[in-house]
């Protein structure tokens, strides 16, 4: 822990855990953010110079995925840079490595190098395809991994192509979140006496884990082609509908009591076909047409008022900018201004060890002097203890 963290008086549940994050994007960045949000001291080892950024303009102070970290810039192709990384590893509980298989080994900061200087460290490598296999060295992004493992084909309508779910599934919900969980489990095992180990997290595998429910439905014979199923817009009561003002309402009235409440709100409760469509798949297309007609009569905001007091699992679809005005979002302060920038609040909420964002995203190398001073102090203490 840094002196600044110790003096703040606000400690998340991971206070006392240190993670060295070798700079990367996507899953490694998100996983490290989650750990920092939870209170870990995450030191990000950045490159001294910027790498290619396909989106053009870049301000490190607005890269919210880097929030809560300290940054040191090191040239990993130089002996001094490698030595500093290994020195940091001696102080850490875990290392996050975002490189393709073999790259860290060639640099001299591979798993054997890190476990040699710290036998208890958790060495977590996160890749697209996994650490081995015929495609381990191939380039790829979220959309490619979802294409290969069958996830992407599940998302979309029956009469259209697969729809990329941004990069929320492979990069973040799969790779990044599982990376954070894997590191915590590895630290728990290490502190329990097992010692350090290598953790292999891939977006290919992590995103496939999220489809366990689909494989369950498939095994039961209850999953067909894209857009014909309960959860993929096949069912009339699990879909989105256009309103009169060209906005949308979301409907998730899967259970019968919610479905009947939906029909009641739309004045369709006396329609035998609509009632029967809840359990009769042959009526789904006709029921969807009827719901499409019904929602087109009023505006989104008018429908929001209709359903506000009803338990029908219907919610107006808001833009990112509009979401901040949702009553529940406001009550929970979901998008606070942190260091002057609106962003998602750190979650979950703890009653005794509340989460805070300790610092804004750092400038590259911003905390180098502080980190190096801590390393020198660590070396002095270690030398003294060895006497």
mmCIF file of C-alpha atoms in Angstrom:
data_model
loop_
_atom_site.group_PDB
_atom_site.id
_atom_site.type_symbol
_atom_site.label_atom_id
_atom_site.label_comp_id
_atom_site.label_asym_id
_atom_site.label_seq_id
_atom_site.Cartn_x
_atom_site.Cartn_y
_atom_site.Cartn_z
ATOM 1 C CA UNK A 1 0.000 0.000 0.000
ATOM 2 C CA UNK A 2 1.147 3.520 -0.724
ATOM 3 C CA UNK A 3 1.361 6.113 2.000
ATOM 4 C CA UNK A 4 -1.438 8.041 0.305
ATOM 5 C CA UNK A 5 -3.742 5.027 0.417
ATOM 6 C CA UNK A 6 -2.917 4.366 4.049
ATOM 7 C CA UNK A 7 -3.634 7.966 5.011
ATOM 8 C CA UNK A 8 -6.980 8.137 3.227
ATOM 9 C CA UNK A 9 -8.793 6.213 5.951
ATOM 10 C CA UNK A 10 -11.108 4.582 3.407
ATOM 11 C CA UNK A 11 -10.157 1.020 2.620
ATOM 12 C CA UNK A 12 -11.983 -1.381 0.338
ATOM 13 C CA UNK A 13 -12.051 -5.121 1.078
ATOM 14 C CA UNK A 14 -8.836 -5.716 -0.901
ATOM 15 C CA UNK A 15 -6.790 -3.268 1.155
ATOM 16 C CA UNK A 16 -3.315 -4.777 1.548
ATOM 17 C CA UNK A 17 -3.380 -6.605 -1.811
ATOM 18 C CA UNK A 18 -0.917 -5.409 -4.444
ATOM 19 C CA UNK A 19 -1.229 -6.139 -8.158
ATOM 20 C CA UNK A 20 1.297 -5.307 -10.872
ATOM 21 C CA UNK A 21 -0.534 -4.653 -14.141
ATOM 22 C CA UNK A 22 1.522 -4.738 -17.310
ATOM 23 C CA UNK A 23 -0.280 -2.225 -19.499
ATOM 24 C CA UNK A 24 -2.810 -3.607 -21.933
ATOM 25 C CA UNK A 25 -6.318 -2.893 -23.174
ATOM 26 C CA UNK A 26 -9.697 -4.555 -22.814
ATOM 27 C CA UNK A 27 -9.881 -7.482 -20.392
ATOM 28 C CA UNK A 28 -6.602 -6.876 -18.556
ATOM 29 C CA UNK A 29 -7.452 -3.214 -18.113
ATOM 30 C CA UNK A 30 -11.003 -3.899 -16.910
ATOM 31 C CA UNK A 31 -9.980 -6.723 -14.575
ATOM 32 C CA UNK A 32 -7.334 -4.503 -12.986
ATOM 33 C CA UNK A 33 -9.905 -1.707 -12.629
ATOM 34 C CA UNK A 34 -12.239 -4.045 -10.745
ATOM 35 C CA UNK A 35 -9.421 -4.976 -8.357
ATOM 36 C CA UNK A 36 -8.505 -1.319 -7.846
ATOM 37 C CA UNK A 37 -12.161 -0.444 -7.201
ATOM 38 C CA UNK A 38 -12.204 -3.171 -4.545
ATOM 39 C CA UNK A 39 -9.280 -1.549 -2.771
ATOM 40 C CA UNK A 40 -6.191 -3.265 -4.178
ATOM 41 C CA UNK A 41 -3.046 -1.243 -4.783
ATOM 42 C CA UNK A 42 -2.704 -1.657 -8.546
ATOM 43 C CA UNK A 43 0.521 -0.409 -10.130
ATOM 44 C CA UNK A 44 0.239 -0.049 -13.882
ATOM 45 C CA UNK A 45 3.469 -0.515 -15.824
ATOM 46 C CA UNK A 46 2.958 1.691 -18.874
ATOM 47 C CA UNK A 47 5.012 2.021 -22.021
ATOM 48 C CA UNK A 48 7.106 5.202 -22.170
ATOM 49 C CA UNK A 49 5.576 6.086 -25.559
ATOM 50 C CA UNK A 50 2.008 5.814 -26.768
ATOM 51 C CA UNK A 51 0.921 2.809 -28.817
ATOM 52 C CA UNK A 52 -1.373 2.920 -31.854
ATOM 53 C CA UNK A 53 -4.910 3.966 -30.942
ATOM 54 C CA UNK A 54 -7.509 3.366 -33.675
ATOM 55 C CA UNK A 55 -9.951 5.894 -32.194
ATOM 56 C CA UNK A 56 -7.597 8.852 -32.641
ATOM 57 C CA UNK A 57 -7.701 11.417 -29.812
ATOM 58 C CA UNK A 58 -6.593 10.032 -26.480
ATOM 59 C CA UNK A 59 -6.338 11.659 -23.067
ATOM 60 C CA UNK A 60 -5.001 9.303 -20.365
ATOM 61 C CA UNK A 61 -6.808 11.324 -17.698
ATOM 62 C CA UNK A 62 -10.134 10.370 -19.289
ATOM 63 C CA UNK A 63 -9.344 6.675 -19.773
ATOM 64 C CA UNK A 64 -11.701 5.604 -16.996
ATOM 65 C CA UNK A 65 -10.676 1.957 -17.241
ATOM 66 C CA UNK A 66 -7.382 3.069 -15.660
ATOM 67 C CA UNK A 67 -8.989 4.701 -12.641
ATOM 68 C CA UNK A 68 -7.666 3.978 -9.167
ATOM 69 C CA UNK A 69 -4.163 3.026 -10.324
ATOM 70 C CA UNK A 70 -0.664 4.354 -9.971
ATOM 71 C CA UNK A 71 1.509 4.447 -13.079
ATOM 72 C CA UNK A 72 5.181 3.928 -13.748
ATOM 73 C CA UNK A 73 6.586 4.018 -17.291
ATOM 74 C CA UNK A 74 9.196 1.373 -18.070
ATOM 75 C CA UNK A 75 10.946 0.239 -21.232
ATOM 76 C CA UNK A 76 10.463 -3.521 -21.117
ATOM 77 C CA UNK A 77 13.055 -4.012 -23.849
ATOM 78 C CA UNK A 78 15.799 -2.664 -21.572
ATOM 79 C CA UNK A 79 17.531 -4.557 -18.738
ATOM 80 C CA UNK A 80 16.742 -1.752 -16.292
ATOM 81 C CA UNK A 81 13.054 -1.893 -17.174
ATOM 82 C CA UNK A 82 12.936 -5.665 -16.727
ATOM 83 C CA UNK A 83 14.809 -5.467 -13.417
ATOM 84 C CA UNK A 84 12.341 -2.887 -12.126
ATOM 85 C CA UNK A 85 9.368 -5.042 -13.100
ATOM 86 C CA UNK A 86 10.856 -8.032 -11.294
ATOM 87 C CA UNK A 87 11.562 -5.862 -8.264
ATOM 88 C CA UNK A 88 7.910 -4.810 -8.255
ATOM 89 C CA UNK A 89 6.872 -8.461 -8.533
ATOM 90 C CA UNK A 90 8.720 -9.254 -5.301
ATOM 91 C CA UNK A 91 6.321 -6.885 -3.507
ATOM 92 C CA UNK A 92 3.138 -8.131 -5.188
ATOM 93 C CA UNK A 93 0.386 -10.678 -4.713
ATOM 94 C CA UNK A 94 -0.404 -10.905 -8.427
ATOM 95 C CA UNK A 95 0.807 -9.885 -11.875
ATOM 96 C CA UNK A 96 -1.508 -9.180 -14.829
ATOM 97 C CA UNK A 97 0.059 -10.012 -18.203
ATOM 98 C CA UNK A 98 -1.855 -9.026 -21.386
ATOM 99 C CA UNK A 99 0.639 -10.222 -24.004
ATOM 100 C CA UNK A 100 0.381 -13.032 -26.530
ATOM 101 C CA UNK A 101 1.893 -16.325 -25.355
ATOM 102 C CA UNK A 102 5.691 -16.207 -25.288
ATOM 103 C CA UNK A 103 6.125 -12.429 -25.395
ATOM 104 C CA UNK A 104 6.685 -11.993 -21.655
ATOM 105 C CA UNK A 105 9.149 -14.899 -21.639
ATOM 106 C CA UNK A 106 11.202 -13.265 -24.389
ATOM 107 C CA UNK A 107 11.250 -10.019 -22.419
ATOM 108 C CA UNK A 108 12.477 -11.780 -19.277
ATOM 109 C CA UNK A 109 9.282 -11.265 -17.278
ATOM 110 C CA UNK A 110 7.575 -14.580 -17.986
ATOM 111 C CA UNK A 111 5.961 -16.810 -15.404
ATOM 112 C CA UNK A 112 9.199 -18.618 -14.525
ATOM 113 C CA UNK A 113 11.004 -15.290 -14.067
ATOM 114 C CA UNK A 114 8.306 -13.861 -11.816
ATOM 115 C CA UNK A 115 7.805 -17.022 -9.767
ATOM 116 C CA UNK A 116 11.569 -17.250 -9.309
ATOM 117 C CA UNK A 117 11.716 -13.859 -7.573
ATOM 118 C CA UNK A 118 8.378 -14.351 -5.774
ATOM 119 C CA UNK A 119 7.273 -17.999 -5.370
ATOM 120 C CA UNK A 120 3.914 -16.893 -3.934
ATOM 121 C CA UNK A 121 2.843 -14.575 -6.733
ATOM 122 C CA UNK A 122 -0.215 -15.261 -8.918
ATOM 123 C CA UNK A 123 0.851 -14.837 -12.540
ATOM 124 C CA UNK A 124 -2.326 -14.126 -14.511
ATOM 125 C CA UNK A 125 -2.033 -14.152 -18.271
ATOM 126 C CA UNK A 126 -5.039 -12.964 -20.271
ATOM 127 C CA UNK A 127 -5.163 -13.668 -24.002
ATOM 128 C CA UNK A 128 -7.684 -13.953 -26.784
ATOM 129 C CA UNK A 129 -7.342 -17.597 -27.750
ATOM 130 C CA UNK A 130 -5.593 -19.136 -24.735
ATOM 131 C CA UNK A 131 -1.994 -19.962 -23.900
ATOM 132 C CA UNK A 132 -1.776 -22.916 -26.281
ATOM 133 C CA UNK A 133 -3.526 -24.504 -29.247
ATOM 134 C CA UNK A 134 -3.245 -23.888 -33.009
ATOM 135 C CA UNK A 135 -4.618 -20.327 -32.802
ATOM 136 C CA UNK A 136 -2.759 -19.181 -29.689
ATOM 137 C CA UNK A 137 -0.586 -16.740 -31.677
ATOM 138 C CA UNK A 138 -3.337 -15.347 -33.909
ATOM 139 C CA UNK A 139 -4.494 -11.769 -33.593
ATOM 140 C CA UNK A 140 -8.115 -11.175 -32.701
ATOM 141 C CA UNK A 141 -10.626 -9.025 -30.896
ATOM 142 C CA UNK A 142 -13.796 -9.606 -28.907
ATOM 143 C CA UNK A 143 -15.954 -10.077 -32.016
ATOM 144 C CA UNK A 144 -13.616 -12.763 -33.389
ATOM 145 C CA UNK A 145 -13.578 -14.850 -30.222
ATOM 146 C CA UNK A 146 -17.382 -14.707 -30.016
ATOM 147 C CA UNK A 147 -17.530 -15.788 -33.645
ATOM 148 C CA UNK A 148 -15.298 -18.806 -33.015
ATOM 149 C CA UNK A 149 -16.986 -20.150 -29.868
ATOM 150 C CA UNK A 150 -20.565 -19.835 -31.119
ATOM 151 C CA UNK A 151 -21.618 -16.936 -28.901
ATOM 152 C CA UNK A 152 -22.022 -14.342 -31.650
ATOM 153 C CA UNK A 153 -24.381 -16.524 -33.681
ATOM 154 C CA UNK A 154 -26.774 -16.605 -30.714
ATOM 155 C CA UNK A 155 -27.288 -12.831 -30.705
ATOM 156 C CA UNK A 156 -29.642 -11.217 -33.202
ATOM 157 C CA UNK A 157 -32.964 -11.693 -34.937
ATOM 158 C CA UNK A 158 -34.032 -14.624 -37.060
ATOM 159 C CA UNK A 159 -34.214 -12.529 -40.240
ATOM 160 C CA UNK A 160 -30.937 -10.696 -39.735
ATOM 161 C CA UNK A 161 -27.224 -11.234 -39.164
ATOM 162 C CA UNK A 162 -25.568 -11.811 -35.798
ATOM 163 C CA UNK A 163 -25.325 -8.565 -33.810
ATOM 164 C CA UNK A 164 -22.028 -7.700 -32.062
ATOM 165 C CA UNK A 165 -22.788 -6.886 -28.395
ATOM 166 C CA UNK A 166 -20.211 -4.053 -28.353
ATOM 167 C CA UNK A 167 -17.158 -5.573 -26.629
ATOM 168 C CA UNK A 168 -19.036 -6.159 -23.386
ATOM 169 C CA UNK A 169 -19.069 -9.966 -23.552
ATOM 170 C CA UNK A 170 -15.546 -11.089 -24.458
ATOM 171 C CA UNK A 171 -13.472 -8.186 -23.184
ATOM 172 C CA UNK A 172 -15.367 -7.231 -20.057
ATOM 173 C CA UNK A 173 -18.166 -9.539 -18.876
ATOM 174 C CA UNK A 174 -16.148 -12.604 -19.822
ATOM 175 C CA UNK A 175 -12.417 -11.957 -19.946
ATOM 176 C CA UNK A 176 -11.995 -9.015 -17.578
ATOM 177 C CA UNK A 177 -14.411 -10.057 -14.875
ATOM 178 C CA UNK A 178 -13.213 -13.670 -14.863
ATOM 179 C CA UNK A 179 -9.629 -12.399 -14.725
ATOM 180 C CA UNK A 180 -10.416 -10.511 -11.509
ATOM 181 C CA UNK A 181 -12.144 -13.549 -9.993
ATOM 182 C CA UNK A 182 -9.273 -15.829 -11.035
ATOM 183 C CA UNK A 183 -6.694 -13.551 -9.437
ATOM 184 C CA UNK A 184 -8.614 -13.373 -6.165
ATOM 185 C CA UNK A 185 -8.993 -17.159 -6.075
ATOM 186 C CA UNK A 186 -5.288 -17.560 -6.829
ATOM 187 C CA UNK A 187 -4.311 -15.169 -4.035
ATOM 188 C CA UNK A 188 -6.589 -17.030 -1.627
ATOM 189 C CA UNK A 189 -4.929 -20.332 -2.564
ATOM 190 C CA UNK A 190 -1.443 -18.851 -2.302
ATOM 191 C CA UNK A 191 -2.094 -17.414 1.134
ATOM 192 C CA UNK A 192 -3.514 -20.773 2.139
ATOM 193 C CA UNK A 193 -0.173 -22.440 1.467
ATOM 194 C CA UNK A 194 -0.316 -23.596 -2.153
ATOM 195 C CA UNK A 195 2.181 -20.993 -3.307
ATOM 196 C CA UNK A 196 2.057 -19.032 -6.516
ATOM 197 C CA UNK A 197 0.800 -20.340 -9.825
ATOM 198 C CA UNK A 198 0.066 -19.424 -13.425
ATOM 199 C CA UNK A 199 -3.523 -18.532 -14.329
ATOM 200 C CA UNK A 200 -4.515 -18.812 -18.000
ATOM 201 C CA UNK A 201 -7.567 -16.662 -18.846
ATOM 202 C CA UNK A 202 -8.772 -16.428 -22.432
ATOM 203 C CA UNK A 203 -11.624 -14.425 -23.910
ATOM 204 C CA UNK A 204 -12.517 -17.428 -26.073
ATOM 205 C CA UNK A 205 -13.210 -19.555 -23.011
ATOM 206 C CA UNK A 206 -14.427 -16.896 -20.589
ATOM 207 C CA UNK A 207 -17.168 -15.697 -22.926
ATOM 208 C CA UNK A 208 -18.261 -19.276 -23.605
ATOM 209 C CA UNK A 209 -18.775 -19.751 -19.869
ATOM 210 C CA UNK A 210 -21.455 -17.055 -20.011
ATOM 211 C CA UNK A 211 -23.513 -19.282 -22.335
ATOM 212 C CA UNK A 212 -23.951 -22.112 -19.827
ATOM 213 C CA UNK A 213 -27.701 -21.439 -19.651
ATOM 214 C CA UNK A 214 -27.973 -21.774 -23.435
ATOM 215 C CA UNK A 215 -26.220 -25.141 -23.357
ATOM 216 C CA UNK A 216 -28.612 -26.191 -20.615
ATOM 217 C CA UNK A 217 -31.625 -25.233 -22.746
ATOM 218 C CA UNK A 218 -30.061 -26.957 -25.750
ATOM 219 C CA UNK A 219 -29.613 -30.170 -23.756
ATOM 220 C CA UNK A 220 -33.303 -30.014 -22.838
ATOM 221 C CA UNK A 221 -34.269 -29.625 -26.491
ATOM 222 C CA UNK A 222 -35.449 -26.066 -25.901
ATOM 223 C CA UNK A 223 -33.023 -24.052 -28.024
ATOM 224 C CA UNK A 224 -33.290 -23.576 -31.770
ATOM 225 C CA UNK A 225 -31.846 -21.276 -34.426
ATOM 226 C CA UNK A 226 -31.085 -17.638 -33.640
ATOM 227 C CA UNK A 227 -34.139 -15.467 -33.035
ATOM 228 C CA UNK A 228 -36.589 -18.301 -32.348
ATOM 229 C CA UNK A 229 -36.011 -18.824 -28.645
ATOM 230 C CA UNK A 230 -37.187 -17.500 -25.313
ATOM 231 C CA UNK A 231 -34.310 -15.081 -24.706
ATOM 232 C CA UNK A 232 -33.213 -13.998 -28.193
ATOM 233 C CA UNK A 233 -36.291 -12.042 -29.388
ATOM 234 C CA UNK A 234 -38.100 -15.184 -30.465
ATOM 235 C CA UNK A 235 -40.721 -14.875 -27.725
ATOM 236 C CA UNK A 236 -43.159 -11.932 -27.979
ATOM 237 C CA UNK A 237 -42.774 -11.247 -24.277
ATOM 238 C CA UNK A 238 -38.971 -10.895 -24.393
ATOM 239 C CA UNK A 239 -38.258 -8.238 -26.993
ATOM 240 C CA UNK A 240 -38.203 -4.514 -27.689
ATOM 241 C CA UNK A 241 -41.021 -2.555 -29.316
ATOM 242 C CA UNK A 242 -41.049 0.748 -31.182
ATOM 243 C CA UNK A 243 -43.244 3.520 -29.821
ATOM 244 C CA UNK A 244 -45.086 6.300 -31.658
ATOM 245 C CA UNK A 245 -42.126 8.686 -31.302
ATOM 246 C CA UNK A 246 -39.634 6.155 -32.708
ATOM 247 C CA UNK A 247 -38.247 5.231 -29.322
ATOM 248 C CA UNK A 248 -38.456 1.816 -27.672
ATOM 249 C CA UNK A 249 -39.830 -0.153 -24.756
ATOM 250 C CA UNK A 250 -38.229 -3.323 -23.384
ATOM 251 C CA UNK A 251 -40.491 -6.231 -22.472
ATOM 252 C CA UNK A 252 -39.313 -9.110 -20.284
ATOM 253 C CA UNK A 253 -42.635 -10.516 -19.100
ATOM 254 C CA UNK A 254 -41.560 -14.155 -19.129
ATOM 255 C CA UNK A 255 -43.515 -15.421 -16.117
ATOM 256 C CA UNK A 256 -47.250 -15.829 -16.648
ATOM 257 C CA UNK A 257 -48.311 -13.317 -13.966
ATOM 258 C CA UNK A 258 -46.130 -10.618 -15.507
ATOM 259 C CA UNK A 259 -47.329 -11.487 -18.997
ATOM 260 C CA UNK A 260 -50.967 -11.161 -17.967
ATOM 261 C CA UNK A 261 -50.172 -7.801 -16.368
ATOM 262 C CA UNK A 262 -48.580 -6.725 -19.650
ATOM 263 C CA UNK A 263 -51.716 -7.684 -21.560
ATOM 264 C CA UNK A 264 -53.907 -5.879 -19.050
ATOM 265 C CA UNK A 265 -51.924 -2.649 -19.411
ATOM 266 C CA UNK A 266 -52.248 -2.869 -23.196
ATOM 267 C CA UNK A 267 -55.988 -3.688 -23.053
ATOM 268 C CA UNK A 268 -55.285 -7.101 -24.538
ATOM 269 C CA UNK A 269 -56.189 -9.199 -21.508
ATOM 270 C CA UNK A 270 -59.455 -10.405 -23.054
ATOM 271 C CA UNK A 271 -57.827 -11.638 -26.257
ATOM 272 C CA UNK A 272 -57.741 -15.480 -26.115
ATOM 273 C CA UNK A 273 -54.950 -15.680 -28.688
ATOM 274 C CA UNK A 274 -52.741 -13.305 -26.733
ATOM 275 C CA UNK A 275 -53.336 -15.168 -23.481
ATOM 276 C CA UNK A 276 -52.561 -18.519 -25.112
ATOM 277 C CA UNK A 277 -49.391 -17.177 -26.760
ATOM 278 C CA UNK A 278 -47.576 -17.332 -23.437
ATOM 279 C CA UNK A 279 -47.280 -21.107 -23.686
ATOM 280 C CA UNK A 280 -48.001 -21.753 -27.376
ATOM 281 C CA UNK A 281 -44.990 -21.087 -29.602
ATOM 282 C CA UNK A 282 -47.101 -21.379 -32.732
ATOM 283 C CA UNK A 283 -48.775 -18.107 -31.718
ATOM 284 C CA UNK A 284 -45.583 -16.175 -31.009
ATOM 285 C CA UNK A 285 -45.387 -14.445 -34.405
ATOM 286 C CA UNK A 286 -49.015 -13.318 -34.290
ATOM 287 C CA UNK A 287 -48.670 -12.133 -30.693
ATOM 288 C CA UNK A 288 -45.559 -10.168 -31.580
ATOM 289 C CA UNK A 289 -47.427 -8.417 -34.390
ATOM 290 C CA UNK A 290 -50.208 -7.505 -31.966
ATOM 291 C CA UNK A 291 -47.758 -6.110 -29.418
ATOM 292 C CA UNK A 292 -45.996 -4.150 -32.148
ATOM 293 C CA UNK A 293 -49.292 -2.507 -33.081
ATOM 294 C CA UNK A 294 -50.180 -1.798 -29.456
ATOM 295 C CA UNK A 295 -46.920 -0.097 -28.509
ATOM 296 C CA UNK A 296 -46.959 2.039 -31.670
ATOM 297 C CA UNK A 297 -50.052 3.884 -30.425
ATOM 298 C CA UNK A 298 -48.323 5.948 -27.706
ATOM 299 C CA UNK A 299 -44.958 7.573 -27.046
ATOM 300 C CA UNK A 300 -42.232 6.024 -24.971
ATOM 301 C CA UNK A 301 -42.763 8.451 -22.107
ATOM 302 C CA UNK A 302 -46.506 7.799 -22.146
ATOM 303 C CA UNK A 303 -45.906 4.065 -21.913
ATOM 304 C CA UNK A 304 -43.399 4.623 -19.142
ATOM 305 C CA UNK A 305 -46.114 6.287 -17.088
ATOM 306 C CA UNK A 306 -48.545 3.453 -17.832
ATOM 307 C CA UNK A 307 -46.123 0.799 -16.619
ATOM 308 C CA UNK A 308 -44.512 2.739 -13.771
ATOM 309 C CA UNK A 309 -46.954 1.362 -11.198
ATOM 310 C CA UNK A 310 -47.308 -2.123 -12.689
ATOM 311 C CA UNK A 311 -45.273 -5.288 -12.129
ATOM 312 C CA UNK A 312 -45.137 -6.264 -15.786
ATOM 313 C CA UNK A 313 -41.364 -6.302 -16.377
ATOM 314 C CA UNK A 314 -41.604 -3.477 -18.899
ATOM 315 C CA UNK A 315 -39.087 -0.635 -18.982
ATOM 316 C CA UNK A 316 -38.505 2.323 -21.270
ATOM 317 C CA UNK A 317 -35.224 2.132 -23.165
ATOM 318 C CA UNK A 318 -33.130 5.190 -22.355
ATOM 319 C CA UNK A 319 -30.007 6.486 -23.975
ATOM 320 C CA UNK A 320 -26.814 6.656 -21.935
ATOM 321 C CA UNK A 321 -27.435 10.361 -21.375
ATOM 322 C CA UNK A 322 -31.066 9.803 -20.375
ATOM 323 C CA UNK A 323 -30.250 6.990 -17.953
ATOM 324 C CA UNK A 324 -29.001 9.391 -15.288
ATOM 325 C CA UNK A 325 -32.545 10.734 -14.821
ATOM 326 C CA UNK A 326 -34.097 7.318 -14.118
ATOM 327 C CA UNK A 327 -35.490 7.402 -10.552
ATOM 328 C CA UNK A 328 -33.711 4.238 -9.440
ATOM 329 C CA UNK A 329 -30.464 5.205 -11.138
ATOM 330 C CA UNK A 330 -30.613 8.573 -9.368
ATOM 331 C CA UNK A 331 -31.470 7.019 -6.010
ATOM 332 C CA UNK A 332 -28.534 4.632 -6.223
ATOM 333 C CA UNK A 333 -26.191 7.309 -7.627
ATOM 334 C CA UNK A 334 -25.174 4.945 -10.391
ATOM 335 C CA UNK A 335 -23.327 7.546 -12.467
ATOM 336 C CA UNK A 336 -21.642 9.944 -10.029
ATOM 337 C CA UNK A 337 -19.130 12.591 -10.957
ATOM 338 C CA UNK A 338 -15.774 11.246 -9.772
ATOM 339 C CA UNK A 339 -12.823 13.601 -10.076
ATOM 340 C CA UNK A 340 -15.015 15.749 -12.322
ATOM 341 C CA UNK A 341 -16.017 13.020 -14.789
ATOM 342 C CA UNK A 342 -19.367 11.200 -14.901
ATOM 343 C CA UNK A 343 -18.777 7.438 -14.740
ATOM 344 C CA UNK A 344 -20.183 4.199 -13.307
ATOM 345 C CA UNK A 345 -19.843 3.992 -9.548
ATOM 346 C CA UNK A 346 -17.606 1.239 -8.149
ATOM 347 C CA UNK A 347 -19.728 -1.730 -7.132
ATOM 348 C CA UNK A 348 -20.837 -3.835 -5.313
ATOM 349 C CA UNK A 349 -21.702 -1.998 -2.106
ATOM 350 C CA UNK A 350 -20.084 -3.125 1.145
ATOM 351 C CA UNK A 351 -21.475 -2.201 4.559
ATOM 352 C CA UNK A 352 -18.132 -2.153 6.400
ATOM 353 C CA UNK A 353 -15.493 -1.670 3.682
ATOM 354 C CA UNK A 354 -17.142 0.697 1.179
ATOM 355 C CA UNK A 355 -15.633 1.149 -2.257
ATOM 356 C CA UNK A 356 -14.157 4.408 -3.485
ATOM 357 C CA UNK A 357 -12.154 5.392 -6.538
ATOM 358 C CA UNK A 358 -8.891 6.351 -4.853
ATOM 359 C CA UNK A 359 -7.475 8.425 -7.679
ATOM 360 C CA UNK A 360 -8.273 9.457 -11.259
ATOM 361 C CA UNK A 361 -6.729 7.694 -14.255
ATOM 362 C CA UNK A 362 -3.024 8.517 -14.119
ATOM 363 C CA UNK A 363 -0.821 10.216 -16.616
ATOM 364 C CA UNK A 364 1.774 7.846 -18.016
ATOM 365 C CA UNK A 365 4.508 7.441 -15.416
ATOM 366 C CA UNK A 366 2.855 9.888 -13.019
ATOM 367 C CA UNK A 367 3.790 7.977 -9.858
ATOM 368 C CA UNK A 368 7.273 6.771 -10.843
ATOM 369 C CA UNK A 369 9.148 8.610 -8.090
ATOM 370 C CA UNK A 370 6.720 7.442 -5.408
ATOM 371 C CA UNK A 371 6.826 3.822 -6.578
ATOM 372 C CA UNK A 372 10.620 3.726 -6.877
ATOM 373 C CA UNK A 373 10.965 5.227 -3.400
ATOM 374 C CA UNK A 374 8.730 2.476 -2.030
ATOM 375 C CA UNK A 375 10.851 -0.142 -3.791
ATOM 376 C CA UNK A 376 13.999 1.276 -2.227
ATOM 377 C CA UNK A 377 12.367 1.200 1.206
ATOM 378 C CA UNK A 378 11.207 -2.383 0.601
ATOM 379 C CA UNK A 379 14.768 -3.381 -0.318
ATOM 380 C CA UNK A 380 16.100 -1.755 2.853
ATOM 381 C CA UNK A 381 13.559 -3.558 5.033
ATOM 382 C CA UNK A 382 14.233 -6.867 3.303
ATOM 383 C CA UNK A 383 17.984 -6.491 3.776
ATOM 384 C CA UNK A 384 17.474 -5.612 7.449
ATOM 385 C CA UNK A 385 15.153 -8.595 8.027
ATOM 386 C CA UNK A 386 17.710 -10.917 6.418
ATOM 387 C CA UNK A 387 20.445 -9.902 8.878
#
